GROMACS .gro file of C-alpha atoms in nm:
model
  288
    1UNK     CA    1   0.000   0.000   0.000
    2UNK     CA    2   0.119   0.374  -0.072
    3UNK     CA    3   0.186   0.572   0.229
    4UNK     CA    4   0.067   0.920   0.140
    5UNK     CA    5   0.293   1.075   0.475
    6UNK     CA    6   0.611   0.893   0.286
    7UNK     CA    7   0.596   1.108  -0.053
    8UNK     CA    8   0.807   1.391  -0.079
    9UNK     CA    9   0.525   1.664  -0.204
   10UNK     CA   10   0.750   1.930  -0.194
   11UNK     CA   11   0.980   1.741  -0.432
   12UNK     CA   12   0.699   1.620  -0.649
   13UNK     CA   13   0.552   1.921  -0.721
   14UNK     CA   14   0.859   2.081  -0.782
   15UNK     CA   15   0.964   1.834  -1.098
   16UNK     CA   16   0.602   1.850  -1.185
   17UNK     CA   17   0.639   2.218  -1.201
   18UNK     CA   18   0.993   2.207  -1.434
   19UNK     CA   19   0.827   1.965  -1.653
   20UNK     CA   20   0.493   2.178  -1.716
   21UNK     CA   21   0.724   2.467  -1.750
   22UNK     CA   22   0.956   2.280  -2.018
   23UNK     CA   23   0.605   2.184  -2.154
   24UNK     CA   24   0.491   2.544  -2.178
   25UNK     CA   25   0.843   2.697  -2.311
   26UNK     CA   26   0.845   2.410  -2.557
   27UNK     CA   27   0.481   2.486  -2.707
   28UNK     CA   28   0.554   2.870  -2.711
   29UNK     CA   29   0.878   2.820  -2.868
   30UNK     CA   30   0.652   2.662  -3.137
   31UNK     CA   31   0.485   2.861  -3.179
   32UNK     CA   32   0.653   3.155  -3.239
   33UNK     CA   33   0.923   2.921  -3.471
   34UNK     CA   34   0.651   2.857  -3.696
   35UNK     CA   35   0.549   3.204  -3.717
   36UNK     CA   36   0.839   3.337  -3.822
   37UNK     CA   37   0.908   3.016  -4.041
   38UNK     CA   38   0.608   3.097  -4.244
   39UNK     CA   39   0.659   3.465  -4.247
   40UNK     CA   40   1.016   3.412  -4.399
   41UNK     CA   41   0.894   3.175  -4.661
   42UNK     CA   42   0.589   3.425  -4.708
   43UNK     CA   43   0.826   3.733  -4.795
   44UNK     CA   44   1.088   3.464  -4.976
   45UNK     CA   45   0.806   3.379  -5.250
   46UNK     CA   46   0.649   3.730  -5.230
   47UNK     CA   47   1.008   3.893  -5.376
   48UNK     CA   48   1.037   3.573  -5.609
   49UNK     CA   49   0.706   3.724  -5.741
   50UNK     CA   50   0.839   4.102  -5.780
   51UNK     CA   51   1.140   3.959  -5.959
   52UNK     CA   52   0.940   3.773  -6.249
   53UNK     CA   53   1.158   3.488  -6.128
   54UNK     CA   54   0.864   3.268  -6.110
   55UNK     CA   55   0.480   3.296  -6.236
   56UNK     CA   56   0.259   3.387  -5.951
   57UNK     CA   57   0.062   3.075  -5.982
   58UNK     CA   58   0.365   2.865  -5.934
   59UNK     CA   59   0.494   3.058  -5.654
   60UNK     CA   60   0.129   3.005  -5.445
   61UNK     CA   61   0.185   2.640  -5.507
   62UNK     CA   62   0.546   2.606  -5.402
   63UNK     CA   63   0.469   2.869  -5.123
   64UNK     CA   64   0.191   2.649  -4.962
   65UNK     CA   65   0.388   2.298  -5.024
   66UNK     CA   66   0.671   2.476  -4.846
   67UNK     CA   67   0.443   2.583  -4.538
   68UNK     CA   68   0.290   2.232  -4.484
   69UNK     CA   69   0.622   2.075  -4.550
   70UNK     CA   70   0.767   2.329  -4.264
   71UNK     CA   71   0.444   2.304  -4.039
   72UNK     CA   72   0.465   1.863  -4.032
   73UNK     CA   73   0.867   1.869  -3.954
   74UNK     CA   74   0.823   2.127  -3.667
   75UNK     CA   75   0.513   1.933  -3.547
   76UNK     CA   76   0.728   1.599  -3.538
   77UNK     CA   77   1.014   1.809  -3.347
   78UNK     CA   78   0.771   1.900  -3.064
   79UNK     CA   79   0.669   1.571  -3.002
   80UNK     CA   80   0.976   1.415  -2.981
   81UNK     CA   81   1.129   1.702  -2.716
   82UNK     CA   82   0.776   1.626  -2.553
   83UNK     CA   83   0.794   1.269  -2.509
   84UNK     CA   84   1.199   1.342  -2.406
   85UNK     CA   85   1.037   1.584  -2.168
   86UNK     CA   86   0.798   1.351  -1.986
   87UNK     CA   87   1.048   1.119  -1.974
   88UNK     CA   88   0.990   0.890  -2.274
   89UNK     CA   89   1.281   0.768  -2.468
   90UNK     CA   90   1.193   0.886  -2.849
   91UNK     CA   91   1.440   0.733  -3.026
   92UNK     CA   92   1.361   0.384  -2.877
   93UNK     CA   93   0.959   0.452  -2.938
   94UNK     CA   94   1.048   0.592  -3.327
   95UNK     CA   95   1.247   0.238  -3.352
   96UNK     CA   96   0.936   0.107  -3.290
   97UNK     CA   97   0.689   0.328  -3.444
   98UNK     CA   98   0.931   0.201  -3.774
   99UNK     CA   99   0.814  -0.160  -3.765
  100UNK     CA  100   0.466  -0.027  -3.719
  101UNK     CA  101   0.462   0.199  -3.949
  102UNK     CA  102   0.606  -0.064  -4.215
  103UNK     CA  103   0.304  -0.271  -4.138
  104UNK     CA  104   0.066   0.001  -4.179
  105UNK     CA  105   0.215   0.144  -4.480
  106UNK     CA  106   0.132  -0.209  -4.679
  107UNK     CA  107  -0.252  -0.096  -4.599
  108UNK     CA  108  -0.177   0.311  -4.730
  109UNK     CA  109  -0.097   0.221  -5.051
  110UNK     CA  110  -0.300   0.458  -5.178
  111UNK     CA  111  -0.168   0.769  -4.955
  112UNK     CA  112   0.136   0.651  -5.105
  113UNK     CA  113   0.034   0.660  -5.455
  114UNK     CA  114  -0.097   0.984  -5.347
  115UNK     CA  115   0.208   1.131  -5.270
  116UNK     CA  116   0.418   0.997  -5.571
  117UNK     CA  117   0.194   1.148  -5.823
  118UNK     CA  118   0.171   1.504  -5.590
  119UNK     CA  119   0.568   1.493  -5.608
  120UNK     CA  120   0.530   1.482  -5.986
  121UNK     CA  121   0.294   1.743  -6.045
  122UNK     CA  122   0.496   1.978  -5.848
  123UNK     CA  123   0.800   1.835  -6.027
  124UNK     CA  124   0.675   1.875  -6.418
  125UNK     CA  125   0.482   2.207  -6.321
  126UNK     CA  126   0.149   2.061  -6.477
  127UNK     CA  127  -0.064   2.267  -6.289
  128UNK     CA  128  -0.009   2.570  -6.070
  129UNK     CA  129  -0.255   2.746  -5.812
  130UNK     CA  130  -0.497   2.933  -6.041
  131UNK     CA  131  -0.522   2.737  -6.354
  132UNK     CA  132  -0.847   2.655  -6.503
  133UNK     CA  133  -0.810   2.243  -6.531
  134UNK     CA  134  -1.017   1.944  -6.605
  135UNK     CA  135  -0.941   1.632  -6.511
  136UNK     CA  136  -1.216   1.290  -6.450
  137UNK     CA  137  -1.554   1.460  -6.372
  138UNK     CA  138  -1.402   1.797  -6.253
  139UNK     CA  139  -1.369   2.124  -6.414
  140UNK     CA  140  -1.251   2.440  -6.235
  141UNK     CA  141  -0.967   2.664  -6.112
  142UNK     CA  142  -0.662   2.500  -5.893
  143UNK     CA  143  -0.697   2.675  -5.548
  144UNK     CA  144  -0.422   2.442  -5.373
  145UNK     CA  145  -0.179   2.161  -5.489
  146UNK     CA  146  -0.075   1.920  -5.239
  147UNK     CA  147   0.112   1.613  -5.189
  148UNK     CA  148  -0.212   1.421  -5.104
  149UNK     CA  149  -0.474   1.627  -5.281
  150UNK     CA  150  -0.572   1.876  -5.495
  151UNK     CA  151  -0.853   2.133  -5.451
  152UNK     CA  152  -0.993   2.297  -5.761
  153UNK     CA  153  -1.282   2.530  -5.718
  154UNK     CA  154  -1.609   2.468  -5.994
  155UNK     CA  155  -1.729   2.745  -6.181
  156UNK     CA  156  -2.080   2.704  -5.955
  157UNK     CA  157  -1.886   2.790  -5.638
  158UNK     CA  158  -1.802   2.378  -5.536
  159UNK     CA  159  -1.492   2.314  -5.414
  160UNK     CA  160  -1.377   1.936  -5.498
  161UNK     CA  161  -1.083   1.726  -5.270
  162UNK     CA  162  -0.933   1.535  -5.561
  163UNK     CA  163  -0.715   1.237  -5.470
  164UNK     CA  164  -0.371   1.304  -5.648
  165UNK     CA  165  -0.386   0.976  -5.739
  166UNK     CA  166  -0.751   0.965  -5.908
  167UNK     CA  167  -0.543   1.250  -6.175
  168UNK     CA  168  -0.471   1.012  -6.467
  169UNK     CA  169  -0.505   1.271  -6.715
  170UNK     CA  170  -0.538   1.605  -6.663
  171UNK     CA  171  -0.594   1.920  -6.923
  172UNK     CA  172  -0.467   2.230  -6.836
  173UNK     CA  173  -0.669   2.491  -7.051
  174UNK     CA  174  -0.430   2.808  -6.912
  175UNK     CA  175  -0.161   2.745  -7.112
  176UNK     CA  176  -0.106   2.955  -7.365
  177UNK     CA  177  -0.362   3.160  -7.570
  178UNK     CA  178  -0.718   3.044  -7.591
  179UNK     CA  179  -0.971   3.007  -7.897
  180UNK     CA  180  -1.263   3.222  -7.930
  181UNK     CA  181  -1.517   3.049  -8.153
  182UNK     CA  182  -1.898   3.154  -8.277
  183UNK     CA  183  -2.126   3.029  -8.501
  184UNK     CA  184  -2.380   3.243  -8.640
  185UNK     CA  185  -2.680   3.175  -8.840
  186UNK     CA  186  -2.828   3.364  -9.162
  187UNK     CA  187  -3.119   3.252  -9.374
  188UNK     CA  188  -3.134   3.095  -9.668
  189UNK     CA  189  -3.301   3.414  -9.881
  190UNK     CA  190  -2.991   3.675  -9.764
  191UNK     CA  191  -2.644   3.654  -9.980
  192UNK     CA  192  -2.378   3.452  -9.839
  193UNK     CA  193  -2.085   3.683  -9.914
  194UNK     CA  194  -2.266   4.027  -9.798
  195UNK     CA  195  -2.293   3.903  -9.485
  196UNK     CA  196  -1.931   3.702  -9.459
  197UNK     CA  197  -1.838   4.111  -9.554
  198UNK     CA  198  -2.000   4.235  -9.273
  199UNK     CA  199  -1.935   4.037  -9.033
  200UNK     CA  200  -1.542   4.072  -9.096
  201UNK     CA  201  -1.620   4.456  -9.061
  202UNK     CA  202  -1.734   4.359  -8.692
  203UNK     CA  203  -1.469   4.110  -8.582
  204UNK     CA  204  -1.205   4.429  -8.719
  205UNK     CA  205  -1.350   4.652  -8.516
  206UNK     CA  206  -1.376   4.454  -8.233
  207UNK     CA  207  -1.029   4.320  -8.260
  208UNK     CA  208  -0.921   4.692  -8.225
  209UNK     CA  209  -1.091   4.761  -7.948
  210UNK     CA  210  -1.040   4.454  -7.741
  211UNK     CA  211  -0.691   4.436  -7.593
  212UNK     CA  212  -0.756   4.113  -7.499
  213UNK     CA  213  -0.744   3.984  -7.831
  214UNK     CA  214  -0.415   3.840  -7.978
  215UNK     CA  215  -0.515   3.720  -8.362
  216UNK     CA  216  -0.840   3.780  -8.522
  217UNK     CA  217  -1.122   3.722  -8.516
  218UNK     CA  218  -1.163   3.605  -8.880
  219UNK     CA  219  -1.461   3.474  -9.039
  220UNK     CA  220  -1.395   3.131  -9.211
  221UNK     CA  221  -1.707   3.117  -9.443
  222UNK     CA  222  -1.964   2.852  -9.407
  223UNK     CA  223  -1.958   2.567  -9.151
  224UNK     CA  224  -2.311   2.409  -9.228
  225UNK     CA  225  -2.630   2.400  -9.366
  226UNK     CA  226  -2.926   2.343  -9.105
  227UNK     CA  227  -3.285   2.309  -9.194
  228UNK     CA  228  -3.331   2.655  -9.176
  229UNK     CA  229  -3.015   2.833  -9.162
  230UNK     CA  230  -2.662   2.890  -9.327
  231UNK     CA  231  -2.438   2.856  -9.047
  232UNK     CA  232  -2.089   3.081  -9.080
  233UNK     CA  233  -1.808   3.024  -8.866
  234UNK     CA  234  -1.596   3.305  -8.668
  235UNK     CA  235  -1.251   3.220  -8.499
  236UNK     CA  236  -1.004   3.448  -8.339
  237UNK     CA  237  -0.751   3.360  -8.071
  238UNK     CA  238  -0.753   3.550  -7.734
  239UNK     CA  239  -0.535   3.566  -7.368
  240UNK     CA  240  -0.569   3.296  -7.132
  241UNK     CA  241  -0.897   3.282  -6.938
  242UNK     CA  242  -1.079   3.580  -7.171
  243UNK     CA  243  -1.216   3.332  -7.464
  244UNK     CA  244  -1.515   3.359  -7.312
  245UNK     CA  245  -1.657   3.714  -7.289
  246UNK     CA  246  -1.489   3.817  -7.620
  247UNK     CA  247  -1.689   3.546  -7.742
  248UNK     CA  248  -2.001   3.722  -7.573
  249UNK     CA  249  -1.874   4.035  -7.734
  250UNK     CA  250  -1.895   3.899  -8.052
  251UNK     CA  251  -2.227   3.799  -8.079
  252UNK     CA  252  -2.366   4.063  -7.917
  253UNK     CA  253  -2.196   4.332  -8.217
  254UNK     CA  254  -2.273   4.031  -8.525
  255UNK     CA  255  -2.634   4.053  -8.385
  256UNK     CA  256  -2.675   4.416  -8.394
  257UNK     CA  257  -2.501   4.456  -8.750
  258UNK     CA  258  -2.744   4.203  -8.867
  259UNK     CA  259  -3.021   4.397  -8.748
  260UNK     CA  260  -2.886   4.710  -8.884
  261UNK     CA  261  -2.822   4.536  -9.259
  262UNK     CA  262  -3.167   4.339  -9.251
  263UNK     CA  263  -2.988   4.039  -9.190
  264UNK     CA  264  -3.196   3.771  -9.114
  265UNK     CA  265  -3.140   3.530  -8.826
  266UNK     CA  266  -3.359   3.228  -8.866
  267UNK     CA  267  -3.548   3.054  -8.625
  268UNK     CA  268  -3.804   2.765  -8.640
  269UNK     CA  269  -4.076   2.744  -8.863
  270UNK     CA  270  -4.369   2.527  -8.832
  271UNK     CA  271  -4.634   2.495  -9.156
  272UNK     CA  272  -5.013   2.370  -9.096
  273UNK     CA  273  -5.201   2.218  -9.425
  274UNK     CA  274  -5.605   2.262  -9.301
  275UNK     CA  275  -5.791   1.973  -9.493
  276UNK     CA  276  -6.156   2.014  -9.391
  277UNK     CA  277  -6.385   1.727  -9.503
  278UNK     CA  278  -6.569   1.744  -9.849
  279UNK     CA  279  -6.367   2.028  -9.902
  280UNK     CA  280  -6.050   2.092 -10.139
  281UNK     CA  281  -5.730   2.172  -9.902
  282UNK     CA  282  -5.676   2.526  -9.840
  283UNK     CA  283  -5.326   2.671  -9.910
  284UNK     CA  284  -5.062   2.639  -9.639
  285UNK     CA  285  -5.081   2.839  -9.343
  286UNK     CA  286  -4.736   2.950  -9.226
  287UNK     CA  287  -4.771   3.038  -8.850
  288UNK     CA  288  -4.419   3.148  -8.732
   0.00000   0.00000   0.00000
């Protein structure tokens, strides 16, 4: 039985003090290390960035791999000088921890996987922070490349956790310039190359105007024939990520200089044939 009146208190509470003291300085000294660890590699990347060294999208990605890289190294320095603090020998527990950890890395195969094919994203720069991607069932902009995963934000606001190892082909679409492309529709009655004419008109105006356009727009001539249209192609090349609203641009000025021409754009017609009995057939009814 423990004799309470035999303990040294005094003693006791004294190395209990030390140790929640070493405890204390130990988690404050983390603290503040990885403050100023991730302010460092903050301003290293920010003057990599003022320097053109590196794109800016690159630099966010190496930036955050460097901070989790940092944050998991100073987290497994703390817990050894903890367990060496309380009195537990580290470096006989890691020796152990190693057998386990062989065992249990035969059933993380695929957190392994994970972080071979992270490594070699970084490593061939096929995506950076910032990139509009697709890749399975996913389409978006790269917020954050991992090791493990990578999150890419859709255009409707979801943000998707991909498995770095579910990326077994991926398309980058922001690299490089991008196509603009728009098909436009004329009817069958109005002449082929006075449109084609104006149109060009538009797409050299517009091409002026817009900075964001690189080459073009030019009209190509004819692309098909629908059941009630001619449809004529328009292709022009713009900067990465801006295909889209010259392309809204364009249509909106190729609709308007219809309009202003007397340009037809088709739609839809239907056509009724009234047979009423004992009665000859009327003459087609065209109703729009």
């Amino acid at each position: 039985m423990l004799n309470f009146s035999e303990v040294n208190w005094e003693q006791l509470l004294t190395v209990a003090g030390v140790v929640a003291l070493k405890l204390i300085l130990i988690l404050i000294g983390f603290l503040i290390v990885r403050s100023i660890g991730t302010r460092i590699i903050d301003r290293s990347f920010n003057r990599m960035m003022e320097r053109d060294s590196v794109s800016k999208g690159r630099a966010l990605t190496l930036k955050s791999l460097m901070v989790n890289v940092f944050s998991y190294v100073l987290i497994f320095i703390v817990i050894v000088m903890l367990l060496e603090t309380i009195g537990v020998q580290a470096t006989a527990l890691l020796a152990g921890a190693g057998v386990v950890g062989l065992a249990i890395g035969f059933g993380a195969q695929g957190l392994v996987s994970d972080i071979v094919t992270g490594f070699f994203l970084l490593l061939e720069k096929q995506i950076d922070v910032d990139d509009y991607v697709t890749t399975g069932s996913f389409s978006g902009i790269v917020e954050s490349v991992g090791l493990r995963t990578t999150q890419i934000r859709g255009f409707d606001g979801t943000l998707h956790y991909v498995p770095n190892r579910e990326i077994t082909s991926l398309s980058n679409h922001s690299r490089g310039n991008m196509r603009a492309l728009v098909d436009i529709g004329i009817s069958y009655d109005d002449d082929i190359d006075r449109a084609v004419s104006i149109l060009q008109e538009v797409c050299d105006r517009i091409a002026q105007e817009d900075e964001n356009i690189v080459d073009g727009p030019n009209v190509l001539g004819v692309q098909g024939l629908g059941a009630s249209d001619i449809v004529l192609r328009v292709v022009g090349k713009t900067k990465n990520g801006e295909q889209w609203g010259v392309e809204r641009k364009l249509r909106k000025a190729f609709k308007e200089a219809f309009d202003a021409h007397g340009i037809e754009i088709p739609f839809p017609h239907q056509v009724y044939v009234e047979k009423p009995t004992g009665e000859s057939p009327q003459p087609a009814k065209d109703n729009g």
